[in-house]
Coordinates of C-alpha atoms in Angstrom, one line a residue:
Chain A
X8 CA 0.0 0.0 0.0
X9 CA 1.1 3.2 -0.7
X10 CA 0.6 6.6 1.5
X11 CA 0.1 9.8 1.3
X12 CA 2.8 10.6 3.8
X13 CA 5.2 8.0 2.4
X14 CA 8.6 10.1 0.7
X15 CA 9.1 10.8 -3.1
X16 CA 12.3 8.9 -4.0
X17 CA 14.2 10.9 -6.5
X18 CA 17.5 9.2 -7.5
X19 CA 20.4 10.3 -10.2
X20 CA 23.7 9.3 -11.6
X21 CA 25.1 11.9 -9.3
X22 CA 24.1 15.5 -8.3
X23 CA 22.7 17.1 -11.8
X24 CA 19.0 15.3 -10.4
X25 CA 18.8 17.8 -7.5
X26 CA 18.1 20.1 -10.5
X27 CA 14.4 18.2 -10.3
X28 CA 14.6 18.2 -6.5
X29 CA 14.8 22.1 -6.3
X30 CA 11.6 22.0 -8.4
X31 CA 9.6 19.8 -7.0
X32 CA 10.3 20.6 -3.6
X33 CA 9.6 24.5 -5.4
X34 CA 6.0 22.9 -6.8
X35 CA 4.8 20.4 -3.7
X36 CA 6.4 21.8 -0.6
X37 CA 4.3 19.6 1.5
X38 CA 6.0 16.4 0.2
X39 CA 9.1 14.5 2.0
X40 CA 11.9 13.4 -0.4
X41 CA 14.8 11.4 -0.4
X42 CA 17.0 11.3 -2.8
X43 CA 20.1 9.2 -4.1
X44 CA 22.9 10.2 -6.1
X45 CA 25.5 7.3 -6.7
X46 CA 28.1 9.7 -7.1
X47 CA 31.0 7.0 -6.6
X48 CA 29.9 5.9 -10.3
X49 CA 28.7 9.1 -12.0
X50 CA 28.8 10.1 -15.0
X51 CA 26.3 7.5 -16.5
X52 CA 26.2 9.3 -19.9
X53 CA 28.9 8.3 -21.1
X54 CA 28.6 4.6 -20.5
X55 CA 27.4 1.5 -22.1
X56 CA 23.3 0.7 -21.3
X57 CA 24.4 -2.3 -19.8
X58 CA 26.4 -0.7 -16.9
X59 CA 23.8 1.7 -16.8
X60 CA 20.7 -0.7 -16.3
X61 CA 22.8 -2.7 -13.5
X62 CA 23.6 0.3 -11.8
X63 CA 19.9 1.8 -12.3
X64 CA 18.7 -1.4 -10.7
X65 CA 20.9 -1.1 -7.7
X66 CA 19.7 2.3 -7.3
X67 CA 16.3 1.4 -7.3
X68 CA 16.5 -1.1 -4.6
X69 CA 18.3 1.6 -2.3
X70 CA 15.4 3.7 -2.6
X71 CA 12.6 1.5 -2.1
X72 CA 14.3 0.9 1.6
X73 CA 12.7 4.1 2.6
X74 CA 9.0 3.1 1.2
X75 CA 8.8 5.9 -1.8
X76 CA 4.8 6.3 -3.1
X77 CA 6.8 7.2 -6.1
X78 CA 10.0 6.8 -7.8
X79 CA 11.3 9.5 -10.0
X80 CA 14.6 9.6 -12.2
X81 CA 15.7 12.6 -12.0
X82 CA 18.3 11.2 -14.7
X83 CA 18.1 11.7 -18.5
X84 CA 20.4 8.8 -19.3
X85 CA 18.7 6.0 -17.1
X86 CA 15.2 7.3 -18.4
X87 CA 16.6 6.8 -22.0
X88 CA 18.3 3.2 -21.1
X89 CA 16.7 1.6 -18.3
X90 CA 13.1 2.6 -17.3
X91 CA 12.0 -0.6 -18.5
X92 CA 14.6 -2.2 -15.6
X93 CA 13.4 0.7 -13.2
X94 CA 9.7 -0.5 -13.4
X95 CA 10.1 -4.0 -13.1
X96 CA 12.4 -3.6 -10.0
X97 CA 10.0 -1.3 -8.2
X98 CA 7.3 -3.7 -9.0
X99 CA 3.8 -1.5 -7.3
X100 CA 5.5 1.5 -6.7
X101 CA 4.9 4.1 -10.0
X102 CA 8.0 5.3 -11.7
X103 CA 8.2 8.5 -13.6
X104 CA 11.1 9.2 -16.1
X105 CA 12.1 13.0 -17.7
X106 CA 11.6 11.7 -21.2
X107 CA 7.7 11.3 -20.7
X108 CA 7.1 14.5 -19.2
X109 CA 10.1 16.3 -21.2
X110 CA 8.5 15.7 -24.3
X111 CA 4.8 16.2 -23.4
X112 CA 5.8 19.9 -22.6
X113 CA 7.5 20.2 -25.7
X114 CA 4.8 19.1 -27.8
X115 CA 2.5 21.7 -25.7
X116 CA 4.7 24.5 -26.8
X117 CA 6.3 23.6 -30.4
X118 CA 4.3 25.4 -32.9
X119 CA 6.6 24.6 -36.3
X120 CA 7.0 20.7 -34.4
X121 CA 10.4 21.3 -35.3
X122 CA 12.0 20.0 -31.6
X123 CA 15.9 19.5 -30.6
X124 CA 16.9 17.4 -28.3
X125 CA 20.4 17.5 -25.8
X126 CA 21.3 14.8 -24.0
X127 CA 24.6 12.7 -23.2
X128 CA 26.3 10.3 -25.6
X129 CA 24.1 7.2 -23.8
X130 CA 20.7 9.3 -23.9
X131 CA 21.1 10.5 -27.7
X132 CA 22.5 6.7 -28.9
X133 CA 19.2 5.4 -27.3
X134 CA 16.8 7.3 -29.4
X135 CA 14.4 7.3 -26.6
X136 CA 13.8 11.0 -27.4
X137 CA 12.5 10.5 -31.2
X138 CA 11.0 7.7 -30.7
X139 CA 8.7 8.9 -27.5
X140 CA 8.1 12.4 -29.7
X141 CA 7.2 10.4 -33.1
X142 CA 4.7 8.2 -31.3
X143 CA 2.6 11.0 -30.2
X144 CA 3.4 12.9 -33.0
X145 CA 3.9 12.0 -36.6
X146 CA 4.2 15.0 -37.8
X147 CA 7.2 16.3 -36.0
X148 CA 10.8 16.4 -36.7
X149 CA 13.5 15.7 -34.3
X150 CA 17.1 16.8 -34.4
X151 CA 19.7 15.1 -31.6
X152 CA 23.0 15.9 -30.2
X153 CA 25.3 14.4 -27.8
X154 CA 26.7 17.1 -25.5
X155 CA 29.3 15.2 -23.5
X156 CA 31.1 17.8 -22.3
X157 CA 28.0 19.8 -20.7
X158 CA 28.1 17.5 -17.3
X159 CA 31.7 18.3 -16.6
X160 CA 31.4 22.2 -17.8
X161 CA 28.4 22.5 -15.5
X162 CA 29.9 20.2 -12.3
X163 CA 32.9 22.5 -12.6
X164 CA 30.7 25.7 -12.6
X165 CA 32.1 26.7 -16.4
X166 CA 28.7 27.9 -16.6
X167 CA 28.4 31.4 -18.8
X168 CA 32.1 31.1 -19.4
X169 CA 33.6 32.0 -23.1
X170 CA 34.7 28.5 -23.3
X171 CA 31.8 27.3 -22.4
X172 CA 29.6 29.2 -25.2
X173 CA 32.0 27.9 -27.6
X174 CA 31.5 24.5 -27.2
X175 CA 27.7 25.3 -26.8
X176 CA 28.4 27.1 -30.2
X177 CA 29.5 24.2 -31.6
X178 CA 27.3 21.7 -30.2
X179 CA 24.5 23.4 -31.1
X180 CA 24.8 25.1 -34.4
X181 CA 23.0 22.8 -36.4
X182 CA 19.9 23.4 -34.3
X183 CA 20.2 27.4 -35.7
X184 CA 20.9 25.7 -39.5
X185 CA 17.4 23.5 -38.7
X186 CA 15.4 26.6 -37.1
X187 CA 13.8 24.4 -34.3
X188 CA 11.5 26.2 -32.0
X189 CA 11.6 24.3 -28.9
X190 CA 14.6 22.7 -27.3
X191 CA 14.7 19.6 -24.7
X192 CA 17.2 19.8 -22.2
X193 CA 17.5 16.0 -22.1
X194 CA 20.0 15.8 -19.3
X195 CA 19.5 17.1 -15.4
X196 CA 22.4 18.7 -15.4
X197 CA 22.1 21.0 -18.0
X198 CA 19.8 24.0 -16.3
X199 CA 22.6 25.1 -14.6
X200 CA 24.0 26.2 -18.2
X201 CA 21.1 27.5 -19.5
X202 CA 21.8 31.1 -19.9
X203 CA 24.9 30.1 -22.2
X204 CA 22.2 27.3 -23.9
X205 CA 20.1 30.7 -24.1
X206 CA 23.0 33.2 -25.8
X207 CA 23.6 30.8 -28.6
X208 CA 19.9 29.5 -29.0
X209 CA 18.5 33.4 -28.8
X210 CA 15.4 34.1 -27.2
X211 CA 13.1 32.1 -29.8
X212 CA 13.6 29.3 -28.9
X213 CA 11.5 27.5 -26.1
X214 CA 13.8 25.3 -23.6
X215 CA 12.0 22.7 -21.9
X216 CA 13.9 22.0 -18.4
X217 CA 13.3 18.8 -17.1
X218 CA 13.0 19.7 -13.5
X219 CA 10.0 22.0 -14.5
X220 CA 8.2 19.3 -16.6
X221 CA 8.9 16.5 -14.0
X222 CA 7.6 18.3 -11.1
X223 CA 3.9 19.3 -13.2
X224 CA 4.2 15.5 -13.8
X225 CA 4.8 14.2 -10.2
X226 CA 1.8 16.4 -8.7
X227 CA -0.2 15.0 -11.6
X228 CA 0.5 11.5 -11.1
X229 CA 0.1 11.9 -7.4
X230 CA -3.0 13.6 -7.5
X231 CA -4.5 11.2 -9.7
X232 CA -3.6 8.5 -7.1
X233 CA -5.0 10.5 -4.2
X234 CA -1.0 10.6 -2.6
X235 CA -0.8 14.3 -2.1
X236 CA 0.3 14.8 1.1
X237 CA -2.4 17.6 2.3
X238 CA -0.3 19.0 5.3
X239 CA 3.3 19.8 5.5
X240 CA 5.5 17.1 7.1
X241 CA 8.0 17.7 9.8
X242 CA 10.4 15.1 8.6
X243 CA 13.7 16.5 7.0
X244 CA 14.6 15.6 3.3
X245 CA 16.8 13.2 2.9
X246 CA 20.4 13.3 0.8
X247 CA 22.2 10.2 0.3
X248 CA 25.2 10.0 -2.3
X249 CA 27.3 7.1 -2.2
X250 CA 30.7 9.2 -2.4
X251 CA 31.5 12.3 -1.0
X252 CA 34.1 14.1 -3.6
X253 CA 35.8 17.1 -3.4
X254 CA 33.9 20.1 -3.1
X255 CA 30.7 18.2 -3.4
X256 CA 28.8 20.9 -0.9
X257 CA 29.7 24.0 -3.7
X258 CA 28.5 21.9 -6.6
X259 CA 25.6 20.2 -5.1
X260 CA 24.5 23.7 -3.8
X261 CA 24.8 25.0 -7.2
X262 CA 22.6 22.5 -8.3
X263 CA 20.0 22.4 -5.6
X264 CA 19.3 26.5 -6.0
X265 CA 19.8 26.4 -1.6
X266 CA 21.7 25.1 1.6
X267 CA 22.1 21.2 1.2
X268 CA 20.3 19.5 4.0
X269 CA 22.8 16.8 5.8
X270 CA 24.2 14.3 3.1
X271 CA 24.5 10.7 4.3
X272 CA 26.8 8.6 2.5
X273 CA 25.9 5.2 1.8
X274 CA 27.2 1.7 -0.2
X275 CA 25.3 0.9 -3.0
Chain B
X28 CA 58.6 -16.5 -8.0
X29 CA 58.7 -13.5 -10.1
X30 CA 59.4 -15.1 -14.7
X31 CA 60.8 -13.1 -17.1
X32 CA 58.2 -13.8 -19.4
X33 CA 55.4 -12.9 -17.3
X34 CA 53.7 -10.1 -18.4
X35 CA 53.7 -6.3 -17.6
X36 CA 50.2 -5.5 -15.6
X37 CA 48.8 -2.2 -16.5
X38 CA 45.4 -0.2 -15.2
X39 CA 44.5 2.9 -14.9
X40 CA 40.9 4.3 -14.2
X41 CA 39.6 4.1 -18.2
X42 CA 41.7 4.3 -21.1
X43 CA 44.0 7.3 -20.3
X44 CA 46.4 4.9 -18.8
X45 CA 47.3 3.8 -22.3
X46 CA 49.0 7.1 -23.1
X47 CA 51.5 5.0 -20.8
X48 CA 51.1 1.7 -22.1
X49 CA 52.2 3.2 -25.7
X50 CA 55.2 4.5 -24.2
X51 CA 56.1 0.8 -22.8
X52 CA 55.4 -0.8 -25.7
X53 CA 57.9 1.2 -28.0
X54 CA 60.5 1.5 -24.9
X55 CA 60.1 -2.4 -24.3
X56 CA 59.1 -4.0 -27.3
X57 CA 59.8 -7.5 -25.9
X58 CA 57.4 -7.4 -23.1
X59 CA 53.8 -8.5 -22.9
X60 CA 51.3 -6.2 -21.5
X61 CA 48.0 -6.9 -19.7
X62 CA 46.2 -3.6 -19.1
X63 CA 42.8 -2.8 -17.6
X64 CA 40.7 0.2 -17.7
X65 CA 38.1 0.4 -15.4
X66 CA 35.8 2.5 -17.3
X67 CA 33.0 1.2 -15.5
X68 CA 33.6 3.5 -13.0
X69 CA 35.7 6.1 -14.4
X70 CA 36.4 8.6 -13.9
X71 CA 38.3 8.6 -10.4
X72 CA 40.1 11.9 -10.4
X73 CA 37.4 13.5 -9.2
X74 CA 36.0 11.2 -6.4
X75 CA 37.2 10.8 -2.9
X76 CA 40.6 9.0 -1.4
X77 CA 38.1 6.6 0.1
X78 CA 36.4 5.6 -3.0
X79 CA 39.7 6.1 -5.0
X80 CA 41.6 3.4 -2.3
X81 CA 38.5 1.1 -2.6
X82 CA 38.7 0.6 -6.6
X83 CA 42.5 0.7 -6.3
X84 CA 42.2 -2.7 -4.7
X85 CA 39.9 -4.3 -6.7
X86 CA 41.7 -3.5 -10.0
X87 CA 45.4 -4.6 -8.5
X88 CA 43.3 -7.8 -7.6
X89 CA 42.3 -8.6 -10.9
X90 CA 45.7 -8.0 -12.6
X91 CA 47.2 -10.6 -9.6
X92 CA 45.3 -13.1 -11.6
X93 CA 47.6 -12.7 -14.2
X94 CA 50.3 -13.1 -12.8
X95 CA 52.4 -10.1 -13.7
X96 CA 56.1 -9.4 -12.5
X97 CA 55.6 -5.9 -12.6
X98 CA 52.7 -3.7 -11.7
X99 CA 52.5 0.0 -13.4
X100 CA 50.0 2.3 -12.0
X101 CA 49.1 3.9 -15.1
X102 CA 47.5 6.6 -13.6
X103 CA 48.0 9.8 -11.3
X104 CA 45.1 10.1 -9.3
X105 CA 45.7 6.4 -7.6
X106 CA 49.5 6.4 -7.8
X107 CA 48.8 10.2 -5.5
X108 CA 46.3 8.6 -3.5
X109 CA 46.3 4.8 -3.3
X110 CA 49.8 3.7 -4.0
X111 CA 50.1 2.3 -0.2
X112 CA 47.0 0.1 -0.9
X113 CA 48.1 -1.4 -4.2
X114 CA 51.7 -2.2 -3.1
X115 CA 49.5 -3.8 0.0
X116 CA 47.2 -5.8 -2.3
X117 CA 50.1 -6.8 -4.4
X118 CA 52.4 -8.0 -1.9
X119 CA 56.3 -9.4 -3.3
X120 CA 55.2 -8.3 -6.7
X121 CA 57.0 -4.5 -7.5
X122 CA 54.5 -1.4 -8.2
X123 CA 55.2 1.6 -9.7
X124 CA 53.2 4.5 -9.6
X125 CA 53.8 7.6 -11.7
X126 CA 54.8 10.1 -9.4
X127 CA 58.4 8.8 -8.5
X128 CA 59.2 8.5 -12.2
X129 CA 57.5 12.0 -13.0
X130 CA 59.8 13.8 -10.4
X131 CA 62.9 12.1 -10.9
X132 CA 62.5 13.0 -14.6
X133 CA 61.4 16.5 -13.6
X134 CA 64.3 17.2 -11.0
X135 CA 66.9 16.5 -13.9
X136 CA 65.8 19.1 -16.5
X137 CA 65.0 21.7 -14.2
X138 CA 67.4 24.7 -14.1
X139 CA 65.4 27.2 -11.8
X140 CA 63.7 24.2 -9.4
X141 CA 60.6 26.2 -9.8
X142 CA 58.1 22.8 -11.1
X143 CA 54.4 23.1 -11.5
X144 CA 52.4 20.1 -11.7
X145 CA 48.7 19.9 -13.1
X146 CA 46.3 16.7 -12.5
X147 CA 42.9 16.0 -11.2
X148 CA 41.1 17.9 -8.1
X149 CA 42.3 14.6 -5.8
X150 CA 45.9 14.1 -7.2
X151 CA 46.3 17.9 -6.4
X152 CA 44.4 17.6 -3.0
X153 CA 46.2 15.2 -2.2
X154 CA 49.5 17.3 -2.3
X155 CA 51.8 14.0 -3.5
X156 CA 53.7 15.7 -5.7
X157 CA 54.7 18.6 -3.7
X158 CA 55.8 15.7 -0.9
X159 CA 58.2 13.8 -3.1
X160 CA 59.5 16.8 -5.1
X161 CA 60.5 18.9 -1.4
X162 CA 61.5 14.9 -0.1
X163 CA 64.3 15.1 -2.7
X164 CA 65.2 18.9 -3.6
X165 CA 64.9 21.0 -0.3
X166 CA 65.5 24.0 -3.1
X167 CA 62.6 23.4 -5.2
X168 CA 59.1 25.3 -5.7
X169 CA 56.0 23.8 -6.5
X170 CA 52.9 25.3 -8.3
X171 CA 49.9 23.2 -8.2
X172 CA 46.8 23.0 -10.2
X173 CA 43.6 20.8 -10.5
X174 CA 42.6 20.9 -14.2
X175 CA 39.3 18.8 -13.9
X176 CA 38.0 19.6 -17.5
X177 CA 41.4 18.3 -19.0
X178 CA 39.9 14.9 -18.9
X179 CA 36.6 15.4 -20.2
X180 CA 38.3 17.7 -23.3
X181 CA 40.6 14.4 -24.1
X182 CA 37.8 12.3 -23.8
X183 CA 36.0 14.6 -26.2
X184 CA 38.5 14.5 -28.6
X185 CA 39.0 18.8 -28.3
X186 CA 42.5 18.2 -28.2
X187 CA 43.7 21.3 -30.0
X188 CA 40.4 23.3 -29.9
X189 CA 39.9 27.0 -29.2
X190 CA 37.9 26.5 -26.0
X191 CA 40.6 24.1 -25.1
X192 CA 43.3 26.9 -25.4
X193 CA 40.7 29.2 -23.5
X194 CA 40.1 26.6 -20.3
X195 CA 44.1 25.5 -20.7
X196 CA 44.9 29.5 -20.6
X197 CA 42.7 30.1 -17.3
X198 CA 44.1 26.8 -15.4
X199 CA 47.7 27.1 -16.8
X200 CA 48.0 31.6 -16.2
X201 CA 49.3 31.1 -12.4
X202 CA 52.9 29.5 -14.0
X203 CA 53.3 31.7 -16.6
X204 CA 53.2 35.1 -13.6
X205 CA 55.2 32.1 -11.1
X206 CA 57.9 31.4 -14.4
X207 CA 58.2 27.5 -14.0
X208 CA 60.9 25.9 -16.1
X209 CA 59.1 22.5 -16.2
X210 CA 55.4 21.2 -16.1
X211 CA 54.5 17.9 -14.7
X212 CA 51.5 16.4 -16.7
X213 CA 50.1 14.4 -13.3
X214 CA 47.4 12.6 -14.8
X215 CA 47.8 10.1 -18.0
X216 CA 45.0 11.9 -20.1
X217 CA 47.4 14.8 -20.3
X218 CA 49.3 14.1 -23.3
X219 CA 47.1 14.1 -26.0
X220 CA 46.2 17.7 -24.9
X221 CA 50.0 18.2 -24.9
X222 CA 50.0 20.8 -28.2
X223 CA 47.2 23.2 -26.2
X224 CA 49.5 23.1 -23.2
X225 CA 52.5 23.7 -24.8
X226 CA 51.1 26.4 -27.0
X227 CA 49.6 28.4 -23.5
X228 CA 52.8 27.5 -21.8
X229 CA 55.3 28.2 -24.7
X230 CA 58.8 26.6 -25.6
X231 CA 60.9 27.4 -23.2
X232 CA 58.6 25.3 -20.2
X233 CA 59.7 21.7 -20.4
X234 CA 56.8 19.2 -20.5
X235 CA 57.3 15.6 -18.1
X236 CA 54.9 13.1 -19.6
X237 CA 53.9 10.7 -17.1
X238 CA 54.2 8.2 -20.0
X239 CA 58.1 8.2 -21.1
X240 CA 58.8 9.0 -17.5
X241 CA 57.2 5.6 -16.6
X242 CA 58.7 3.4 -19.6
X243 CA 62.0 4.5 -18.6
X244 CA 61.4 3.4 -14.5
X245 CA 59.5 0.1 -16.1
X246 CA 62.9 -0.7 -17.9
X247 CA 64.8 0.1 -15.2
X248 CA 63.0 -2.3 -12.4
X249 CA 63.5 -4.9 -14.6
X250 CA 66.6 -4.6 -15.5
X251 CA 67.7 -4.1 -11.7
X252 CA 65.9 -7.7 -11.5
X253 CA 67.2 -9.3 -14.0
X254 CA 63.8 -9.4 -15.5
X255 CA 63.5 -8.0 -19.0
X256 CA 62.6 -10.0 -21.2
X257 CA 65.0 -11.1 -23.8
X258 CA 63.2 -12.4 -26.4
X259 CA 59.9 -11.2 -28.2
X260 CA 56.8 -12.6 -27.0
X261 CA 54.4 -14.2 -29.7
X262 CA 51.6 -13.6 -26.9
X263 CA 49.4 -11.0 -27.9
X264 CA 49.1 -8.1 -25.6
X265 CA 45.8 -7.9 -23.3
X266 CA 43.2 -5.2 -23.3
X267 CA 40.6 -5.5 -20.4
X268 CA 37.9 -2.7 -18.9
X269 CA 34.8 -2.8 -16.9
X270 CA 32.8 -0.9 -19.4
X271 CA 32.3 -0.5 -23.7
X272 CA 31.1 2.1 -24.1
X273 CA 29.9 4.7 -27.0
X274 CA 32.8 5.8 -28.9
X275 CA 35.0 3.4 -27.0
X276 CA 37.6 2.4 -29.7
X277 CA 38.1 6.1 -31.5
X278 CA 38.8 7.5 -27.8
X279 CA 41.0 4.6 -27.1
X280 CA 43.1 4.5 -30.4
X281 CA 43.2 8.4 -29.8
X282 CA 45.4 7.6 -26.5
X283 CA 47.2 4.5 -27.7
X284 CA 48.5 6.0 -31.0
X285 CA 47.6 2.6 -32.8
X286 CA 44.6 0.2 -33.6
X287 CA 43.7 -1.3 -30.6
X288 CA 44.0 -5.1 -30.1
X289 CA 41.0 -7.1 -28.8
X290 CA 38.8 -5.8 -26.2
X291 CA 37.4 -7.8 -23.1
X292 CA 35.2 -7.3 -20.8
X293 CA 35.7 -8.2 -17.3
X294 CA 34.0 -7.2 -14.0
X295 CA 35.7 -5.5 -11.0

């Protein structure tokens, strides 16, 4: 059974998922989280899906220790490669990946259903993005790229720097040549680098941040279930990583938008 | 009992570490060479001692089976922060790890004794190299730097790129106002990024590559042992890692200079 005052479980590759944290704690302040990031293993991105799926299993199995009414991957490259193994190993308990709720935003605000899509090397190589956007919409056209070096750019808080707009430059430029109207950040960490996404993408552009559209999608999903929790709950959220790097509080901060609550570190 | 014929064990924490095995190979074309990557879990540079000492282990444990005469830590951040543990694990078997040979190397073609050294954020934490360089040269001064996007970049294949020269010009400025004569490349990704460094740094900086600096202290061991071997191998040379991913065999020919020979994979 599942309760209303049970805890959201939110995991990640590492810290990029407490992008989605900041905004669902922002949307549903009433609701207890915990989240995982297996930060002795990140990045994910740029490995195969079958170290991904093993270590997206383990990570599911930590969670559902603390009794979650919901699980959410707050990570582009395990919703791309392993939601299917994410399901299964949470058996009852729903399970919410970005790509769902990244691309039914987009297709809310594309008019020209011309849509780019960001991810890392494992997220764009899946296809999970084109294929999710052409099933609900044939008449769309999707344009991909691989951005491998956003997640370390970001983690090392390169974030409006020159360096980082010319990579973005490059990354990027045949979006300009395809004249999309509406861009999916398809990785958790890449919010943080949204204003240099912005100065090469100008201000036409529509960028869907996955933290937004997962948090609209949590209350949904929970509201449909009658799991809302109605009244705030005293209990603290929880941070669990399973490494504790060099300065993980400045990074982690940068990502969370506030003060990091206590960070436990556990095996997985 | 250590053989002559037993084979040269190699790892490193991905496929950086073969910037090193190349070197080897041309130095000491007799030898056979086993060499893991564990790019399962890679990268480690930017993790903490604990999880660095942890994975140390298990990857010296899985060269033991092997049987090799000679272990080379083919890479900075667990030769600055683990070396203890894998000299532990390995027991009569000799280890080297890069710093000894990168300072010896460094503390002959100096002329001023003013040496900066870049690697990841925990070889520099760490402060190894500083220890061993002031351990042997009372005289010297050391200039340290973590250059955590050097990795990434190598990775990426923006080995000579314009926002390479821009991210190598902020981490490398500090040595150009402190004059160094000689830059210690502490982490085996380094070299292919060598023509951006040198072109920040200029010609008159000499450049230690943790690479030749460890062929030369491979054939050096040996040869102290009386265990070089003295006649070509028709073995072929090994090629292990924890992980296959996307892109694995362009970024891996990129650091061993030559077509790679079979890939297996093994788990840690």
């Amino acid at each position: 059974m599942l309760h209303r005052d049970s805890p959201i479980g939110i995991f990640d590759s590492g810290i990029g998922g407490l992008t989605v944290m900041r905004r669902i704690k922002e949307r549903l302040p009433n609701e207890r989280l915990v989240y995982f990031g297996d930060t002795a293993r990140v990045p994910y991105g740029t490995k195969s899906p079958l170290a991904i799926r093993k270590y997206a299993a383990e990570d599911t199995a930590l969670l559902l220790r603390y009794n979650p009414k919901l699980i959410v991957i707050a990570c582009g490259t395990v919703s791309a490669v392993a939601l299917d193994v994410v399901k299964e190993t949470a058996k009852d308990i729903p399970v919410l990946g970005v790509i769902a709720a990244c691309v039914a935003t987009a297709l809310e605000k594309t008019k020209t259903k011309k849509i780019g899509v960001i991810g890392t090397l494992a997220t764009i190589a899946s296809e999970a993005y084109p294929r999710e956007i052409y099933a609900r919409e044939h008449g769309a056209t999707v344009f991909s790229k691989a951005c491998p070096l956003f997640v370390p750019l970001a983690e090392e808080g390169f974030l409006n720097h020159e360096a980082t707009r010319l990579i973005a430059h490059e990354y990027l430029a045949d979006f300009k040549t395809e004249a999309i109207d509406t861009l999916i950040l398809g990785c958790t960490h890449y919010p943080v680098l949204r204003p240099a996404i912005e100065f090469i993408m100008g201000n036409k552009v529509q960028i869907i941040d996955s933290g937004e559209a997962m948090a609209l999608e949590v209350e949904l999903v929970l509201a449909s279930r009658d799991l809302l929790n109605l009244s705030k709950t005293t209990a603290l959220h929880q941070l669990m990583v399973s490494d504790v790097p060099q300065k993980f509080k400045t990074v982690a901060e940068l990502f969370l938008g506030i003060e990091l609550p206590d960070v436990e570190l556990v095996a997985t």
